[in-house]
Amino acid sequence: MENIYWTIYRDYADQIEQGRLSPDSKLPSENQLAKRYGTSRETVRKALHLLSQNGYIHKIKGKGSFVLHVNKFDFPVSGLVSFKEVATKSGKEWNTDVVSLETGKPDPYVASQLNIQGSEAIWKVVRVREVGGEKIILDKDHFHKGLIPPLTKDICRESIYEYLERSSEVKISFAKKVITIEGATEEDERLLDLDRYAMMAVVRNYVYLDDSTLFQYTESRHRPDKFRFVDFARRY
Amino acid sequence: MENIYWTIYRDYADQIEQGRLSPDSKLPSENQLAKRYGTSRETVRKALHLLSQNGYIHKIKGKGSFVLHVNKFDFPVSGLVSFKEVATKSGKEWNTDVVSLETGKPDPYVASQLNIQGSEAIWKVVRVREVGGEKIILDKDHFHKGLIPPLTKDICRESIYEYLERSSEVKISFAKKVITIEGATEEDERLLDLDRYAMMAVVRNYVYLDDSTLFQYTESRHRPDKFRFVDFARRY
DNA sequence: AACGCAATCCTGTATATACAGGTTTACGGA
DNA sequence: TCCGTAAACCTGTATATACAGGATTGCGTT
């Protein structure tokens, strides 16, 4: 909250997400906002640019900034946010079951994904995500052990992201997601309520720290009928 | 190419995509770039910010800007670019078969997706995308007829995007993609080489113009084994 | 040789100003 | 009343300046 442009961004992002600003309504002009927040126009523009990039508003030259039609449950659109945040916003009942939490040596595949030597220790967390009473998502997290504070089952049941953000030793900077569709494994069938589904939506998530070192590799396996991914992109 | 920050952005985006700048290498400092391009530091910062947002570089406070490890075939990451651009970059042989091109009234589902009255005319294009000799993608495009110049089969075989961008009557501004996994339809089986696959990766693409009117709705149906979607996201 | 501190270079944030060009409003002449 | 033009307001781009704070370099003292 220290940065001016960030508080302006959060102000309007929150208002739009909560529906307190209706779609198509017009935001105050940049000059008006600058006066209202007691800052300069350039700072306001920084905040509006962020809102625009993230699909909250649309700016039209000569006219102003307008709230986009936003499906609340689509948020975050292609973001970095955790399962807990998304599940909480959706309003459905959800639950996380920590299947296993251990440290050890990575198998060769994970070691290659994490760009590390096979001798370095990692945290390995397996979690089952339950939504509406059905076990739908299987998350397999792998963390560089040396880079993060120690994990417990309780933390994994809540949100590892929140924990890491709070224990400000690590700063998450960016992430790359690769979505593919693959056959269900024996593990998927054992741990999830798969019904008759034979394929899974697989999201491989590569998370990087502020110094651009890869510190987390996650495989998130979703039952296909419950999978939905939203992406917002802008042409400059 | 008129905007200074845009030329700087393109300069470095191209260099990185083509591998002429190797990963982890350091870009010149903002002040150096400002001198080199004969512009101000703020303008350089605009270009670097764009590069950062789109996953080309990573900036570290006090150190500089560094080229990220980028898989050439992952580009564009969550972009708006057309099949032709992606297929051409991948280097594989590709082909587009225009199954049908017609104007008419939309069916109720498409009308609701396009936010229009059932009485307004639309263009309807169905295309099969062939990659490596296999029919893999089924694209069903729907355009507001009144908003775009007339289409021909030749244009559809190449790139509708390129055509629309050149015939500068319309300006594409942003797009929303929704990815889901659904059962294959009789139409999928008839038009594509589905092998044994019973499910499809479905990308619904909503494309908006500069004045934020929705003018295109596209359903892109991919054979699951060939589907791959990459997303890059940044924590601010 | 080792340590500590200052100088220097780097990016991040904020402010003020200027002009271009799109959009709307209002006024005045026909 | 109608039309056109000018004024006012809007966002887009570009420049110059200032200071905070992280990272690095190098010098000088111990």
XYZ file of C-alpha atoms (C1' of nucleotides) in Angstrom:
532
model
C 0.000 0.000 0.000
C 2.968 2.330 -0.001
C 2.932 2.956 -3.733
C 0.404 5.503 -4.889
C -0.281 3.863 -8.245
C -0.787 0.536 -6.541
C -3.424 1.865 -4.129
C -5.309 3.432 -7.029
C -5.098 0.154 -8.933
C -6.371 -1.868 -5.979
C -9.152 0.628 -5.288
C -10.635 0.223 -8.731
C -9.797 -3.473 -9.209
C -11.668 -4.232 -5.988
C -14.635 -2.042 -6.890
C -14.953 -3.726 -10.270
C -14.526 -7.256 -8.953
C -17.159 -6.676 -6.307
C -19.561 -5.222 -8.824
C -19.705 -1.850 -7.095
C -18.773 -0.304 -10.413
C -21.091 -1.516 -13.142
C -19.872 -2.500 -16.594
C -19.681 0.255 -19.213
C -19.638 2.928 -16.548
C -17.038 5.629 -16.986
C -14.167 6.214 -14.621
C -13.210 9.771 -13.680
C -10.779 11.336 -16.103
C -7.061 11.070 -15.483
C -6.879 14.677 -14.386
C -9.807 14.253 -12.002
C -8.232 11.151 -10.488
C -4.931 12.960 -10.128
C -6.631 15.708 -8.132
C -8.693 13.271 -6.091
C -5.662 11.245 -5.042
C -3.458 14.297 -4.728
C -0.954 12.991 -7.215
C 0.210 13.543 -10.763
C -1.447 12.430 -13.955
C 1.431 10.101 -14.855
C 0.965 8.170 -11.630
C -2.747 7.804 -12.322
C -1.926 6.611 -15.826
C 0.293 3.879 -14.397
C -2.632 2.552 -12.360
C -5.064 2.764 -15.279
C -2.586 0.976 -17.513
C -2.432 -1.891 -15.043
C -6.226 -2.084 -14.889
C -6.322 -2.128 -18.665
C -3.676 -4.848 -18.971
C -5.535 -7.064 -16.542
C -8.860 -6.792 -18.298
C -10.676 -4.572 -15.809
C -11.115 -1.491 -17.980
C -10.813 -0.327 -21.526
C -9.406 3.062 -22.467
C -10.620 4.989 -25.490
C -8.583 7.913 -26.729
C -10.438 11.164 -26.389
C -13.266 9.612 -24.384
C -12.087 8.028 -21.165
C -11.789 4.743 -19.285
C -14.687 2.319 -19.141
C -15.394 -0.719 -16.988
C -15.378 -3.975 -18.959
C -17.985 -6.699 -18.591
C -16.222 -8.979 -16.214
C -17.365 -12.362 -15.075
C -16.512 -12.401 -11.412
C -15.818 -16.125 -11.437
C -13.359 -15.765 -14.274
C -10.974 -13.982 -11.976
C -8.110 -14.095 -11.957
C -7.801 -14.251 -15.693
C -4.542 -16.064 -16.272
C -3.087 -14.957 -12.988
C -0.710 -16.325 -10.441
C -3.252 -16.655 -7.705
C -3.592 -19.716 -5.530
C -6.300 -22.331 -5.435
C -7.505 -21.009 -2.113
C -8.075 -17.529 -3.472
C -9.946 -18.786 -6.520
C -12.010 -21.269 -4.548
C -12.902 -18.681 -1.935
C -14.020 -16.164 -4.526
C -16.143 -18.722 -6.332
C -18.148 -19.179 -3.143
C -18.324 -22.960 -3.432
C -17.360 -25.188 -0.563
C -13.874 -26.498 -0.992
C -11.366 -28.594 0.836
C -7.713 -29.537 0.506
C -6.453 -32.960 1.472
C -2.711 -33.227 2.006
C -1.878 -36.677 0.707
C 1.816 -36.457 1.443
C 4.441 -33.950 2.525
C 8.041 -34.981 2.433
C 11.563 -33.895 1.633
C 13.964 -35.898 -0.416
C 15.839 -36.221 -3.653
C 13.939 -35.443 -6.845
C 13.414 -38.106 -9.457
C 15.161 -37.373 -12.755
C 12.106 -35.872 -14.457
C 11.419 -33.385 -11.683
C 15.125 -32.606 -11.366
C 15.266 -31.663 -15.028
C 12.126 -29.538 -14.739
C 13.559 -27.714 -11.744
C 16.982 -27.297 -13.364
C 18.764 -28.760 -10.366
C 21.214 -31.507 -9.554
C 19.714 -34.803 -8.467
C 21.581 -34.487 -5.200
C 19.848 -31.297 -3.996
C 16.944 -31.812 -1.633
C 13.408 -30.727 -2.487
C 10.069 -30.472 -0.780
C 7.434 -32.661 -2.375
C 3.772 -32.013 -1.614
C 0.835 -33.966 -3.002
C -2.608 -32.480 -2.455
C -6.112 -33.417 -3.512
C -8.516 -30.517 -4.095
C -12.139 -31.175 -3.351
C -14.862 -28.889 -4.680
C -18.550 -29.457 -4.063
C -17.847 -32.810 -2.444
C -15.909 -34.223 -5.392
C -12.179 -34.863 -5.574
C -11.355 -33.081 -8.769
C -7.799 -31.757 -8.796
C -4.499 -33.433 -8.011
C -1.671 -31.002 -7.245
C 1.908 -32.201 -7.100
C 4.215 -29.440 -5.881
C 7.998 -29.500 -5.915
C 10.022 -26.804 -4.170
C 13.703 -26.104 -3.962
C 14.245 -26.963 -0.302
C 17.035 -24.488 0.299
C 15.012 -21.557 -0.949
C 11.946 -21.606 1.281
C 11.098 -21.752 4.976
C 9.944 -25.110 6.338
C 6.485 -26.415 5.448
C 3.943 -28.164 7.622
C 0.772 -30.080 6.809
C -1.305 -27.256 8.226
C 0.290 -24.761 5.891
C -0.307 -27.046 2.931
C -3.946 -27.409 3.883
C -4.331 -23.660 3.716
C -2.273 -21.825 1.148
C 1.435 -22.280 0.563
C 1.373 -19.081 -1.471
C 0.029 -17.040 1.432
C 2.608 -18.598 3.732
C 5.488 -17.812 1.412
C 4.267 -14.285 0.748
C 3.978 -13.575 4.462
C 7.307 -15.103 5.466
C 8.878 -12.566 3.173
C 12.063 -14.548 2.590
C 11.050 -15.295 -0.967
C 9.483 -12.994 -3.502
C 7.480 -14.586 -6.280
C 8.045 -12.741 -9.502
C 6.584 -14.542 -12.496
C 5.264 -17.875 -13.643
C 4.845 -19.834 -16.820
C 1.960 -22.232 -17.286
C 1.810 -24.950 -19.918
C -1.568 -26.564 -20.446
C -1.873 -29.927 -22.123
C -4.302 -32.838 -22.173
C -3.044 -36.251 -21.187
C -4.284 -39.672 -20.274
C -5.259 -40.316 -16.658
C -2.674 -42.218 -14.656
C -3.216 -44.938 -12.122
C -2.430 -42.340 -9.459
C -5.162 -40.014 -10.774
C -7.693 -42.838 -10.614
C -6.640 -43.823 -7.111
C -6.750 -40.374 -5.568
C -9.559 -38.594 -7.437
C -13.230 -39.143 -8.233
C -12.656 -39.669 -11.916
C -15.947 -41.298 -12.872
C -15.468 -42.551 -16.387
C -13.042 -39.879 -17.520
C -9.878 -41.246 -19.103
C -8.119 -37.949 -19.817
C -6.895 -35.082 -17.648
C -6.190 -31.410 -18.163
C -2.634 -30.948 -16.976
C -1.282 -27.543 -15.987
C 2.477 -27.458 -15.492
C 3.381 -24.374 -13.535
C 6.918 -23.009 -13.361
C 7.294 -20.340 -10.684
C 10.268 -18.005 -10.532
C 11.642 -15.767 -7.809
C 12.644 -12.131 -7.996
C 16.170 -13.053 -9.048
C 14.695 -15.215 -11.845
C 15.700 -18.527 -10.279
C 13.175 -21.301 -10.749
C 12.121 -22.481 -7.332
C 8.858 -24.346 -7.831
C 7.503 -26.822 -10.314
C 3.878 -27.868 -9.948
C 1.822 -30.350 -11.864
C -1.875 -29.660 -11.477
C -4.106 -32.384 -12.877
C -7.785 -31.523 -13.392
C -10.753 -33.709 -14.178
C -11.703 -32.519 -17.674
C -15.364 -31.708 -17.035
C -14.439 -29.288 -14.242
C -11.553 -27.632 -15.995
C -11.820 -24.055 -17.183
C -9.063 -21.608 -17.990
C -9.599 -17.978 -18.903
C -7.069 -15.795 -20.634
C -7.198 -12.091 -21.359
C -4.879 -10.633 -23.977
C -4.467 -7.197 -25.399
C -3.201 -5.975 -28.741
C -1.011 -2.940 -28.119
C 6.809 2.059 -36.433
C 6.092 5.674 -35.643
C 6.249 5.276 -31.872
C 9.713 5.323 -30.396
C 8.928 2.951 -27.557
C 7.345 0.530 -29.995
C 10.408 0.376 -32.233
C 12.620 -0.296 -29.232
C 10.223 -3.008 -28.090
C 10.156 -4.663 -31.535
C 13.940 -4.414 -31.852
C 14.530 -6.425 -28.726
C 11.514 -8.728 -29.007
C 12.733 -9.783 -32.454
C 16.308 -10.238 -31.320
C 15.223 -12.425 -28.422
C 12.750 -14.484 -30.466
C 15.361 -15.143 -33.117
C 17.925 -16.145 -30.524
C 20.321 -13.368 -31.474
C 20.315 -12.365 -27.829
C 21.103 -15.322 -25.640
C 19.254 -16.054 -22.389
C 20.652 -14.480 -19.229
C 22.526 -11.873 -21.228
C 22.217 -8.323 -19.964
C 20.577 -5.558 -21.919
C 22.184 -2.095 -21.966
C 21.104 0.057 -19.060
C 18.138 2.368 -19.429
C 20.373 5.403 -19.682
C 22.553 3.754 -22.323
C 19.507 2.787 -24.383
C 18.155 6.301 -24.078
C 21.364 7.682 -25.524
C 21.561 5.020 -28.223
C 18.039 5.699 -29.453
C 18.327 9.409 -28.911
C 15.343 9.489 -26.565
C 14.516 9.865 -22.908
C 14.833 7.279 -20.185
C 11.061 7.194 -19.605
C 10.440 6.176 -23.203
C 13.006 3.391 -22.899
C 11.331 2.259 -19.693
C 8.013 1.956 -21.516
C 9.597 -0.429 -24.028
C 11.350 -2.469 -21.332
C 8.118 -2.705 -19.351
C 6.385 -4.191 -22.391
C 9.197 -6.702 -22.876
C 8.922 -7.627 -19.226
C 5.133 -8.030 -19.338
C 5.365 -10.318 -22.340
C 7.951 -12.606 -20.834
C 10.948 -11.583 -22.910
C 13.059 -10.064 -20.155
C 13.291 -9.774 -16.407
C 14.271 -6.596 -14.628
C 16.153 -6.606 -11.355
C 16.333 -3.436 -9.331
C 19.832 -2.123 -9.079
C 21.210 -4.631 -11.591
C 19.570 -4.325 -14.970
C 17.421 -6.158 -17.523
C 18.131 -9.769 -18.442
C 16.916 -11.975 -21.273
C 14.685 -14.803 -20.091
C 14.975 -18.403 -21.256
C 12.371 -18.422 -23.927
C 11.141 -21.361 -25.937
C 10.728 -19.977 -29.413
C 7.782 -22.228 -30.124
C 5.961 -21.034 -27.063
C 5.431 -17.665 -28.680
C 3.131 -15.966 -28.559
C 2.462 -16.780 -24.954
C -1.232 -16.167 -24.483
C -1.349 -13.755 -27.366
C -3.812 -12.711 -29.985
C -1.843 -14.002 -32.914
C -3.354 -16.027 -35.721
C -2.945 -19.685 -36.610
C -0.915 -18.723 -39.661
C 1.635 -16.811 -37.607
C 2.022 -19.605 -35.078
C 2.150 -22.328 -37.725
C 4.704 -20.433 -39.789
C 6.971 -19.861 -36.803
C 6.826 -23.507 -35.800
C 8.305 -24.412 -39.167
C 5.986 -27.385 -39.705
C 4.042 -27.766 -42.912
C 0.502 -26.593 -42.482
C -2.612 -26.139 -44.501
C -6.036 -24.581 -44.071
C -9.112 -26.093 -45.657
C -12.097 -23.776 -45.924
C -15.042 -26.072 -45.339
C -17.656 -23.378 -45.705
C -17.969 -19.616 -45.990
C -21.410 -18.101 -45.831
C -23.450 -15.207 -44.525
C -26.722 -15.598 -42.759
C -28.610 -15.348 -39.523
C -26.900 -16.676 -36.411
C -28.386 -19.536 -34.483
C -29.516 -18.605 -30.969
C -26.351 -19.816 -29.230
C -24.027 -17.818 -31.455
C -26.327 -14.805 -31.294
C -26.112 -14.831 -27.509
C -22.333 -15.205 -27.586
C -22.031 -12.287 -30.001
C -24.486 -10.147 -28.027
C -26.578 -9.434 -31.100
C -30.138 -9.725 -32.286
C -31.012 -12.893 -34.179
C -31.988 -10.774 -37.145
C -28.560 -9.260 -37.782
C -26.480 -10.959 -40.435
C -23.153 -12.608 -39.685
C -20.282 -14.187 -41.561
C -19.805 -17.824 -40.708
C -16.539 -19.533 -41.607
C -15.649 -23.139 -40.913
C -12.036 -24.139 -41.416
C -10.028 -27.301 -40.874
C -6.381 -26.824 -39.904
C -3.977 -29.474 -41.062
C -0.546 -29.812 -39.487
C 1.964 -32.451 -40.523
C -0.602 -34.109 -42.777
C -3.208 -34.562 -40.048
C -6.478 -32.678 -39.705
C -6.217 -31.536 -36.141
C -8.103 -28.300 -35.527
C -11.628 -27.260 -36.384
C -12.182 -23.497 -36.374
C -15.671 -22.055 -36.483
C -15.561 -18.273 -36.864
C -18.494 -15.917 -36.536
C -18.186 -12.244 -37.466
C -20.543 -9.332 -37.241
C -21.219 -8.827 -40.934
C -21.723 -5.085 -40.768
C -18.400 -4.485 -39.062
C -15.909 -6.003 -41.477
C -15.067 -5.846 -45.189
C -16.215 -8.766 -47.344
C -14.488 -12.136 -47.024
C -13.494 -14.571 -49.736
C -12.371 -18.189 -49.616
C -8.851 -17.119 -50.575
C -8.661 -14.775 -47.622
C -9.901 -17.496 -45.288
C -7.272 -19.899 -46.609
C -4.573 -17.420 -45.672
C -5.201 -15.286 -42.601
C -8.368 -13.390 -41.816
C -6.439 -11.489 -39.165
C -3.875 -10.212 -41.627
C -6.650 -9.204 -43.995
C -8.539 -7.308 -41.344
C -5.393 -5.623 -40.034
C -4.418 -4.477 -43.503
C -7.867 -3.263 -44.548
C -7.621 -0.882 -41.636
C -11.350 -0.395 -41.207
C -11.336 -2.388 -37.995
C -8.877 -2.251 -35.145
C -8.584 -5.315 -32.977
C -8.094 -4.293 -29.374
C -8.364 -7.219 -26.980
C -9.580 -10.774 -26.705
C -10.763 -13.187 -24.083
C -10.122 -16.904 -24.384
C -11.955 -19.585 -22.445
C -10.440 -23.053 -22.559
C -12.502 -26.104 -21.684
C -12.499 -29.800 -22.472
C -15.565 -31.301 -24.080
C -16.722 -34.442 -25.822
C -16.110 -34.716 -29.542
C -19.155 -34.040 -31.688
C -20.300 -35.837 -34.797
C -19.013 -32.828 -36.750
C -15.548 -33.145 -35.196
C -15.407 -36.801 -36.175
C -16.574 -36.105 -39.696
C -14.156 -33.275 -40.462
C -11.019 -34.175 -38.491
C -8.621 -37.090 -38.141
C -9.679 -37.920 -34.622
C -8.261 -41.425 -34.307
C -9.671 -42.842 -31.119
C -9.938 -39.564 -29.233
C -13.355 -38.889 -27.762
C -12.647 -35.484 -26.205
C -11.599 -32.122 -27.587
C -9.813 -29.070 -26.221
C -12.165 -26.207 -26.980
C -10.937 -22.614 -27.082
C -13.708 -20.036 -27.237
C -12.273 -16.751 -28.398
C -14.080 -13.442 -27.982
C -12.465 -10.638 -29.951
C -13.233 -6.982 -29.347
C -12.631 -3.867 -31.387
C -11.111 -0.590 -30.335
C -14.480 0.752 -29.204
C -14.943 -2.391 -27.092
C -17.711 -3.861 -29.264
C -17.575 -7.623 -29.613
C -17.271 -8.415 -33.300
C -15.994 -11.976 -33.477
C -16.738 -15.223 -31.720
C -14.602 -18.227 -32.602
C -14.777 -21.794 -31.443
C -11.477 -23.563 -31.969
C -11.621 -27.306 -31.388
C -8.308 -29.127 -30.997
C -7.491 -32.807 -30.965
C -6.284 -33.286 -27.387
C -2.920 -34.893 -28.130
C -1.838 -31.901 -30.229
C -3.123 -29.220 -27.919
C -0.725 -27.002 -26.003
C -1.334 -23.615 -24.452
C 1.312 -21.477 -22.803
C 0.627 -18.639 -20.426
C 3.016 -16.150 -18.919
C 1.967 -14.154 -15.869
C 3.735 -11.670 -13.708
C 3.300 -10.705 -10.071
C 3.608 -6.966 -9.810
C 45.095 -9.418 3.290
C 40.726 -8.227 5.018
C 37.301 -5.308 6.153
C 34.411 -1.145 5.832
C 32.757 2.748 3.717
C 32.023 5.882 0.049
C 31.311 6.656 -4.741
C 28.996 5.128 -8.693
C 25.712 2.903 -11.533
C 21.487 0.744 -11.712
C 16.219 0.463 -11.567
C 11.698 2.194 -9.145
C 8.626 5.909 -8.176
C 6.814 10.482 -8.569
C 6.193 15.202 -10.555
C 5.708 18.844 -14.088
C 5.316 20.145 -18.719
C 4.410 20.033 -23.633
C 2.157 18.847 -27.751
C -0.655 15.648 -30.872
C -4.953 14.156 -32.009
C -9.697 12.104 -30.968
C -14.430 13.463 -28.848
C -17.845 16.295 -27.160
C -20.078 20.642 -26.331
C -21.525 25.082 -27.210
C -21.918 29.067 -29.691
C -22.963 31.746 -33.761
C -23.963 32.528 -38.565
C -26.778 31.282 -42.439
C -33.709 25.283 -37.360
C -29.552 23.550 -39.120
C -24.901 23.305 -39.884
C -20.129 24.260 -39.130
C -16.507 25.833 -36.457
C -14.153 26.832 -32.336
C -13.399 25.798 -27.590
C -12.930 22.554 -23.987
C -11.846 18.088 -22.416
C -10.023 13.681 -23.067
C -6.177 10.159 -23.724
C -1.425 9.112 -26.098
C 3.350 10.139 -26.502
C 7.581 12.265 -25.244
C 10.930 14.941 -22.318
C 13.340 16.567 -18.143
C 14.074 16.292 -13.378
C 14.340 14.565 -8.685
C 14.988 11.368 -5.120
C 14.862 6.526 -2.969
C 17.138 2.406 -2.543
C 19.509 -1.967 -4.339
C 24.131 -3.650 -6.407
C 28.728 -3.096 -7.518
C 33.275 -1.166 -7.540
C 37.191 0.494 -5.584
C 39.778 2.897 -2.448
C 41.722 3.422 2.030
C 42.268 2.167 6.673
C 43.259 -1.296 9.843
